[in-house]
Amino acid sequence: MTRERLVTIRKDEDQRAGEAMGVVKHLYLPFHDGQLPHCGETTAAMVRIIRQEQPDAVLAPDPWLTYEAHQDHLNCGWSAADSLIYCNLPLYLPELPPHDVRFIAFYLTSRPNQFVDITAETEAKLAALSLYKSQFTPETLQMAIEYLALKSADVGASHGMKLAEAFKVLTPLHLHTSVDSEFI
């Protein structure tokens, strides 16, 4: 396996999984697995995408998740949070006009404050997950599917839904000098 071959495989898997979920546009940062920089260059790349695409929200892994050891997941979450602060500052990357993002939703969080019913999407979600063959053995894929099914049932039961996902949703103001964000 080479890095170039892995990039091709992962992009193909991502495209097929995205199609299964109704995603129409895919954007990729120019970093290899295991080499996503902590903030800096990654934040700048994300701010460029935010300013070009002008989303209302950003979805990212929670970088404050206790025991998360995958550095790319942590760096992605940190940079996404960082991006919400910088994307509306006119002197940061002044070649693109600023854009305000309303909120960030962190997934894989242990401190959720929002719960979304995913009953209608679960079948497509798990089917899409199974398309990432380069990231799972048959055994680990089955374990992941079983875990996600159990977790979504547990979260749903706790919040009056059949199946649900949990998110930590914060505004840009919560990400900058706010001592209360942990409790929101």
Short mmCIF file of C-alpha atoms in Angstrom, two decimals, residues 18-170:
data_model
loop_
_atom_site.label_atom_id
_atom_site.label_comp_id
_atom_site.label_asym_id
_atom_site.label_seq_id
_atom_site.Cartn_x
_atom_site.Cartn_y
_atom_site.Cartn_z
CA GLY A 18 -21.81 9.96 0.48
CA GLU A 19 -24.04 8.92 -2.42
CA ALA A 20 -25.75 6.40 -0.14
CA MET A 21 -26.48 9.24 2.33
CA GLY A 22 -27.46 11.86 -0.27
CA VAL A 23 -24.26 13.92 -0.10
CA VAL A 24 -23.79 15.84 -3.35
CA LYS A 25 -20.50 17.64 -2.75
CA HIS A 26 -17.26 16.39 -1.23
CA LEU A 27 -14.36 18.64 -0.24
CA TYR A 28 -10.99 17.29 0.86
CA LEU A 29 -8.12 18.83 2.77
CA PRO A 30 -4.61 18.17 1.39
CA PHE A 31 -3.37 16.03 4.31
CA HIS A 32 -2.57 12.33 4.64
CA ASP A 33 -3.91 9.95 7.28
CA GLY A 34 -2.07 10.41 10.54
CA GLN A 35 -0.62 13.77 9.46
CA LEU A 36 -3.40 16.29 10.02
CA PRO A 37 -1.66 19.28 11.62
CA HIS A 38 -2.89 20.68 14.92
CA CYS A 39 -4.65 23.96 14.04
CA GLY A 40 -2.54 26.44 12.00
CA GLU A 41 -2.50 25.05 8.47
CA THR A 42 -5.60 22.91 9.07
CA THR A 43 -7.56 25.84 10.51
CA ALA A 44 -6.63 28.01 7.52
CA ALA A 45 -7.79 25.29 5.11
CA MET A 46 -11.08 24.96 7.00
CA VAL A 47 -11.63 28.73 7.11
CA ARG A 48 -11.14 28.87 3.33
CA ILE A 49 -13.80 26.18 2.85
CA ILE A 50 -16.19 27.87 5.31
CA ARG A 51 -15.83 31.22 3.55
CA GLN A 52 -16.28 29.66 0.11
CA GLU A 53 -19.20 27.37 1.01
CA GLN A 54 -20.84 29.62 3.65
CA PRO A 55 -22.42 26.90 5.82
CA ASP A 56 -24.78 27.63 8.70
CA ALA A 57 -23.11 24.95 10.83
CA VAL A 58 -19.99 22.81 11.13
CA LEU A 59 -19.98 19.17 12.23
CA ALA A 60 -16.78 17.80 13.79
CA PRO A 61 -15.47 15.22 16.25
CA ASP A 62 -15.32 16.46 19.84
CA PRO A 63 -11.66 17.24 20.63
CA TRP A 64 -12.45 17.27 24.35
CA LEU A 65 -13.52 13.61 24.33
CA THR A 66 -11.72 11.85 27.16
CA TYR A 67 -9.47 9.02 25.98
CA GLU A 68 -9.69 9.85 22.26
CA ALA A 69 -6.25 8.84 21.06
CA HIS A 70 -6.57 9.33 17.28
CA GLN A 71 -4.59 12.51 16.63
CA ASP A 72 -6.34 13.24 13.33
CA HIS A 73 -9.74 13.20 15.10
CA LEU A 74 -8.46 15.51 17.82
CA ASN A 75 -6.77 17.89 15.38
CA CYS A 76 -9.84 17.96 13.15
CA GLY A 77 -12.05 18.90 16.10
CA TRP A 78 -9.63 21.53 17.41
CA SER A 79 -9.24 23.08 13.97
CA ALA A 80 -12.99 23.09 13.35
CA ALA A 81 -13.53 24.90 16.67
CA ASP A 82 -10.67 27.27 15.83
CA SER A 83 -12.25 27.92 12.43
CA LEU A 84 -15.45 29.24 13.98
CA ILE A 85 -13.47 31.94 15.72
CA TYR A 86 -11.39 32.93 12.67
CA CYS A 87 -13.91 32.59 9.83
CA ASN A 88 -15.55 35.93 10.64
CA LEU A 89 -12.38 37.95 11.29
CA PRO A 90 -11.76 40.17 8.24
CA LEU A 91 -7.98 40.36 8.66
CA TYR A 92 -7.54 36.56 8.86
CA LEU A 93 -7.10 35.38 5.24
CA PRO A 94 -8.31 38.76 3.93
CA GLU A 95 -8.49 37.51 0.34
CA LEU A 96 -11.87 35.89 1.18
CA PRO A 97 -14.79 37.75 2.75
CA PRO A 98 -15.66 36.76 6.34
CA HIS A 99 -18.54 34.42 7.09
CA ASP A 100 -20.39 33.83 10.35
CA VAL A 101 -21.21 30.22 11.21
CA ARG A 102 -24.17 29.91 13.58
CA PHE A 103 -22.91 26.86 15.49
CA ILE A 104 -20.67 23.82 15.62
CA ALA A 105 -22.05 20.38 16.47
CA PHE A 106 -19.48 18.03 17.98
CA TYR A 107 -20.20 14.33 17.54
CA LEU A 108 -18.58 11.53 19.52
CA THR A 109 -19.08 13.64 22.60
CA SER A 110 -19.44 12.67 26.23
CA ARG A 111 -21.14 15.97 27.14
CA PRO A 112 -24.06 16.31 24.72
CA ASN A 113 -26.64 19.06 24.89
CA GLN A 114 -28.67 18.21 21.77
CA PHE A 115 -30.27 14.93 20.70
CA VAL A 116 -31.45 14.15 17.18
CA ASP A 117 -33.88 11.40 16.18
CA ILE A 118 -32.07 9.28 13.58
CA THR A 119 -34.64 6.50 13.26
CA ALA A 120 -35.32 7.25 9.58
CA GLU A 121 -31.61 7.58 8.70
CA THR A 122 -30.11 4.66 10.60
CA GLU A 123 -30.38 2.03 7.88
CA ALA A 124 -28.70 4.29 5.29
CA LYS A 125 -26.08 5.38 7.85
CA LEU A 126 -25.06 1.81 8.65
CA ALA A 127 -25.09 0.85 4.97
CA ALA A 128 -22.81 3.82 4.23
CA LEU A 129 -20.50 2.84 7.07
CA SER A 130 -20.10 -0.63 5.57
CA LEU A 131 -18.70 0.94 2.39
CA TYR A 132 -15.51 1.98 4.22
CA LYS A 133 -13.89 -1.41 3.65
CA SER A 134 -10.32 -0.10 3.97
CA GLN A 135 -10.99 1.01 7.54
CA PHE A 136 -12.56 -2.17 8.91
CA THR A 137 -12.08 -5.88 8.97
CA PRO A 138 -15.36 -7.80 8.71
CA GLU A 139 -15.19 -8.35 12.47
CA THR A 140 -14.51 -4.73 13.42
CA LEU A 141 -17.23 -3.52 11.02
CA GLN A 142 -19.73 -5.84 12.69
CA MET A 143 -18.63 -4.59 16.12
CA ALA A 144 -18.97 -0.96 14.99
CA ILE A 145 -22.46 -1.57 13.58
CA GLU A 146 -23.58 -3.35 16.75
CA TYR A 147 -22.12 -0.62 18.95
CA LEU A 148 -23.77 2.18 16.96
CA ALA A 149 -27.12 0.37 16.99
CA LEU A 150 -26.96 -0.14 20.75
CA LYS A 151 -25.72 3.39 21.42
CA SER A 152 -28.41 5.06 19.30
CA ALA A 153 -31.10 2.93 20.97
CA ASP A 154 -29.77 3.86 24.43
CA VAL A 155 -29.55 7.58 23.63
CA GLY A 156 -32.98 7.46 22.00
CA ALA A 157 -34.59 5.69 24.96
CA SER A 158 -33.15 8.30 27.31
CA HIS A 159 -34.69 11.13 25.27
CA GLY A 160 -38.06 9.80 24.14
CA MET A 161 -36.98 8.61 20.70
CA LYS A 162 -36.48 5.19 19.15
CA LEU A 163 -32.96 5.94 17.91
CA ALA A 164 -30.96 9.12 18.50
CA GLU A 165 -27.51 10.66 18.23
CA ALA A 166 -26.02 13.05 20.74
CA PHE A 167 -24.14 16.26 19.94
CA LYS A 168 -22.48 19.08 21.84
CA VAL A 169 -23.72 22.21 20.06
CA LEU A 170 -21.94 25.50 20.70
#
